[in-house]
Short mmCIF file of C-alpha atoms in Angstrom, two decimals:
data_model
loop_
_atom_site.label_atom_id
_atom_site.label_comp_id
_atom_site.label_asym_id
_atom_site.label_seq_id
_atom_site.Cartn_x
_atom_site.Cartn_y
_atom_site.Cartn_z
CA UNK V 15 0.01 -0.16 0.07
CA UNK V 16 1.39 3.52 -0.71
CA UNK V 17 1.25 6.74 0.92
CA UNK V 18 -1.29 9.03 -0.41
CA UNK V 19 -0.12 11.85 -2.72
CA UNK V 20 1.12 15.18 -1.04
CA UNK V 21 -1.42 17.71 -2.13
CA UNK V 22 0.18 20.82 -4.28
CA UNK V 23 -0.69 24.30 -5.22
CA UNK V 24 -1.00 25.64 -8.59
CA UNK V 25 2.78 26.03 -8.77
CA UNK V 26 3.67 22.69 -8.12
CA UNK V 27 4.93 23.52 -4.44
CA UNK V 28 3.53 21.26 -2.04
CA UNK V 29 0.77 22.46 0.53
CA UNK V 30 1.38 22.57 3.83
CA UNK V 31 -1.02 22.84 6.70
CA UNK V 32 -1.17 25.60 9.19
CA UNK V 33 0.62 23.58 11.96
CA UNK V 34 3.14 22.29 9.75
CA UNK V 35 4.22 25.52 8.53
CA UNK V 36 3.77 27.23 12.12
CA UNK V 37 5.95 24.08 13.58
CA UNK V 38 9.18 24.93 11.14
CA UNK V 39 8.74 28.50 12.33
CA UNK V 40 8.64 28.32 15.84
CA UNK V 41 11.66 25.59 15.27
CA UNK V 42 13.76 28.50 14.11
CA UNK V 43 12.34 31.22 16.65
CA UNK V 44 13.27 28.53 19.60
CA UNK V 45 16.44 27.87 18.56
CA UNK V 46 17.40 31.91 18.13
CA UNK V 47 15.74 32.84 21.11
CA UNK V 48 17.40 30.39 23.20
CA UNK V 49 20.94 30.83 21.15
CA UNK V 50 21.18 27.34 21.16
CA UNK V 51 20.74 25.56 17.71
CA UNK V 52 20.89 21.81 18.94
CA UNK V 53 16.91 22.50 20.06
CA UNK V 54 14.03 20.89 18.26
CA UNK V 55 10.75 21.72 18.26
CA UNK V 56 8.34 18.85 17.72
CA UNK V 57 4.48 18.82 17.39
CA UNK V 58 3.15 16.58 20.13
CA UNK V 59 -0.46 15.20 19.81
CA UNK V 60 -2.89 17.60 21.09
CA UNK V 61 -3.77 18.25 24.98
CA UNK V 62 0.13 17.30 25.13
CA UNK V 63 1.28 20.33 26.46
CA UNK V 64 4.05 23.09 25.94
CA UNK V 65 7.34 22.43 27.70
CA UNK V 66 10.78 22.34 27.44
CA UNK V 67 12.60 18.85 28.02
CA UNK V 68 16.77 20.02 29.18
CA UNK V 69 17.82 16.29 28.76
CA UNK V 70 16.71 15.97 25.38
CA UNK V 71 16.59 19.41 24.24
CA UNK V 72 13.61 19.14 22.65
CA UNK V 73 10.45 21.62 22.80
CA UNK V 74 7.15 20.25 23.04
CA UNK V 75 4.43 22.35 21.10
CA UNK V 76 0.68 21.27 21.89
CA UNK V 77 -0.12 19.90 18.37
CA UNK V 78 -4.24 20.85 19.37
CA UNK V 79 -2.78 24.30 19.57
CA UNK V 80 -0.85 24.68 16.22
CA UNK V 81 -3.99 23.61 14.67
CA UNK V 82 -6.64 25.64 16.69
CA UNK V 83 -5.49 28.65 17.96
CA UNK V 84 -4.18 31.61 16.47
CA UNK V 85 -0.17 31.62 15.13
CA UNK V 86 0.89 34.72 17.69
CA UNK V 87 -0.33 32.36 20.69
CA UNK V 88 1.66 29.83 19.60
CA UNK V 89 4.46 31.93 18.90
CA UNK V 90 4.12 33.13 22.39
CA UNK V 91 4.57 29.52 24.13
CA UNK V 92 7.42 28.77 21.94
CA UNK V 93 9.26 32.16 23.02
CA UNK V 94 8.27 31.22 26.96
CA UNK V 95 9.82 27.40 26.47
CA UNK V 96 12.53 29.19 24.57
CA UNK V 97 13.27 31.06 27.29
CA UNK V 98 13.47 28.10 29.62
CA UNK V 99 16.01 26.77 27.44
CA UNK V 100 18.48 29.98 27.20
CA UNK V 101 18.14 31.04 31.58
CA UNK V 102 16.40 28.28 33.38
CA UNK V 103 19.13 26.22 35.56
CA UNK V 104 17.54 25.13 38.64
CA UNK V 105 17.11 21.44 37.49
CA UNK V 106 21.09 21.76 37.14
CA UNK V 107 21.38 22.60 40.78
CA UNK V 108 19.13 21.42 42.96
CA UNK V 109 19.87 17.58 43.45
CA UNK V 110 16.97 15.26 41.68
CA UNK V 111 15.95 13.70 44.61
CA UNK V 112 14.43 16.69 45.58
CA UNK V 113 12.35 16.34 42.31
CA UNK V 114 10.69 12.91 43.35
CA UNK V 115 7.36 14.69 44.26
CA UNK V 116 4.93 17.11 42.44
CA UNK V 117 5.06 20.20 44.85
CA UNK V 118 9.04 21.06 44.72
CA UNK V 119 8.83 21.15 40.96
CA UNK V 120 5.54 22.55 40.11
CA UNK V 121 6.45 25.87 43.00
CA UNK V 122 9.84 26.65 41.03
CA UNK V 123 8.41 26.46 37.66
CA UNK V 124 5.84 29.11 39.13
CA UNK V 125 8.36 31.17 39.97
CA UNK V 126 10.65 30.77 37.29
CA UNK V 127 7.45 31.06 34.65
CA UNK V 128 7.31 34.87 36.27
CA UNK V 129 10.83 35.31 36.00
CA UNK V 130 11.56 34.27 32.43
CA UNK V 131 8.25 36.20 30.94
CA UNK V 132 9.63 39.04 32.69
CA UNK V 133 13.00 38.70 31.14
CA UNK V 134 11.62 37.87 27.75
CA UNK V 135 9.87 41.09 28.00
CA UNK V 136 12.64 43.24 29.08
CA UNK V 137 15.31 41.57 26.19
CA UNK V 138 12.52 41.43 23.88
CA UNK V 139 9.61 44.10 23.96
CA UNK V 140 8.27 43.11 21.04
CA UNK V 141 7.34 39.30 22.23
CA UNK V 142 4.90 41.63 25.01
CA UNK V 143 1.63 41.23 23.29
CA UNK V 144 2.19 37.35 22.44
CA UNK V 145 3.07 36.68 26.36
CA UNK V 146 -0.05 38.94 26.95
CA UNK V 147 -2.36 36.96 24.70
CA UNK V 148 -1.67 33.63 26.13
CA UNK V 149 -1.33 34.64 29.44
CA UNK V 150 -4.63 36.21 29.43
CA UNK V 151 -5.85 33.09 28.02
CA UNK V 152 -4.32 30.49 30.04
CA UNK V 153 -4.83 32.38 33.40
CA UNK V 154 -8.57 33.34 33.25
CA UNK V 155 -9.44 30.30 35.19
CA UNK V 156 -7.28 32.19 37.76
CA UNK V 157 -10.33 34.68 38.05
CA UNK V 158 -13.18 32.14 38.64
CA UNK V 159 -13.57 30.82 42.58
CA UNK V 160 -15.24 27.43 41.02
CA UNK V 161 -12.02 26.72 39.51
CA UNK V 162 -9.93 26.71 42.56
CA UNK V 163 -8.16 23.12 43.05
CA UNK V 164 -8.54 21.37 45.95
CA UNK V 165 -5.03 20.69 46.99
CA UNK V 166 -3.20 23.81 49.19
CA UNK V 167 -0.10 23.26 46.78
CA UNK V 168 -2.12 24.14 43.81
CA UNK V 169 -3.96 26.94 45.50
CA UNK V 170 -0.42 28.32 46.33
CA UNK V 171 0.94 27.90 43.26
CA UNK V 172 -2.05 29.35 41.05
CA UNK V 173 -1.88 32.44 43.42
CA UNK V 174 1.70 33.14 42.90
CA UNK V 175 0.75 33.19 38.94
CA UNK V 176 -2.49 34.90 39.92
CA UNK V 177 -0.46 38.05 41.97
CA UNK V 178 2.39 38.32 39.50
CA UNK V 179 0.05 38.53 36.51
CA UNK V 180 -3.28 40.46 37.77
CA UNK V 181 -1.57 42.19 40.93
CA UNK V 182 -3.60 40.52 43.64
CA UNK V 183 -3.97 37.26 44.93
CA UNK V 184 -7.13 35.17 44.12
CA UNK V 185 -10.18 35.15 46.81
CA UNK V 186 -11.13 31.96 47.99
CA UNK V 187 -7.75 29.99 48.90
CA UNK V 188 -7.72 28.45 52.01
CA UNK V 189 -6.56 30.41 54.81
CA UNK V 190 -3.37 28.51 55.32
CA UNK V 191 -2.39 29.31 51.77
CA UNK V 192 -3.08 33.26 52.26
CA UNK V 193 -0.97 33.48 55.37
CA UNK V 194 1.74 31.53 53.41
CA UNK V 195 1.40 33.69 50.67
CA UNK V 196 1.48 36.69 52.31
CA UNK V 197 4.26 35.66 54.13
CA UNK V 198 6.68 34.61 51.55
CA UNK V 199 5.81 37.00 48.49
CA UNK V 200 8.36 39.83 49.01
CA UNK V 201 10.87 36.73 48.63
CA UNK V 202 9.17 35.25 45.90
CA UNK V 203 9.12 38.69 44.52
CA UNK V 204 12.50 39.22 44.63
CA UNK V 205 13.66 35.66 43.01
CA UNK V 206 11.21 36.44 39.94
CA UNK V 207 13.39 39.97 39.76
CA UNK V 208 16.52 37.71 39.48
CA UNK V 209 17.42 38.27 35.77
CA UNK V 210 20.39 37.26 33.93
#
C-alpha cells in the first residue's frame, strides 16, 4: 500500500497545513531565542502541552494548539519555552532526588515562569503582546472561584501566578495558603526579579 499523494498548489509546491508551517517557524524561533541551535521543536499530540525537556533538548508544542489557536498564541508559548532553554538552570543546581514529588517542581516552575517572562519582555519587548495574549487565555480560570483546586499546593502556586499577572492574590484560597502567601511574597518577588 502506498502513501497518499501530497497535495500541491498551482505552482506545484507541496501544500502544508498551518500546523506544519508554524512548526517549522517555531523551531527556528526557539533556536534563535535560546541561542541554542541543537534544540528541536516538535509537534506533540493534541493536549500534550508546551514544555522544554532539558535532557533531550526538545521543546514540545501542543499539536492541538498548532491546529486551532492563532499563530501569535503559539509563537508566545514557543518564546516562553525558548526562555526556559536559555536561562532556566534550577534543574542543574538542585539534587534530582528533591524532584521526586510534584510540589517542589511545581513551585519552582511557577516562580521561574514569572521570571523568564519578565526577562523575555525586557530583552525582547516585541514579544510582550504574545505573552499577554496567552497569559490572558491560560490564566483566566484563576479569576473564577469555582475553578479553585482542592490542593493547598496547587492553590499556592496558582496564587503566585495570579499575584504576578493580575497584581493580587485570587480570592477564596484556604486560610493557610493565604497566610503563607502573605509571608513569602516579598521573597518570591525577589526571585522573580533576579535577571541574568
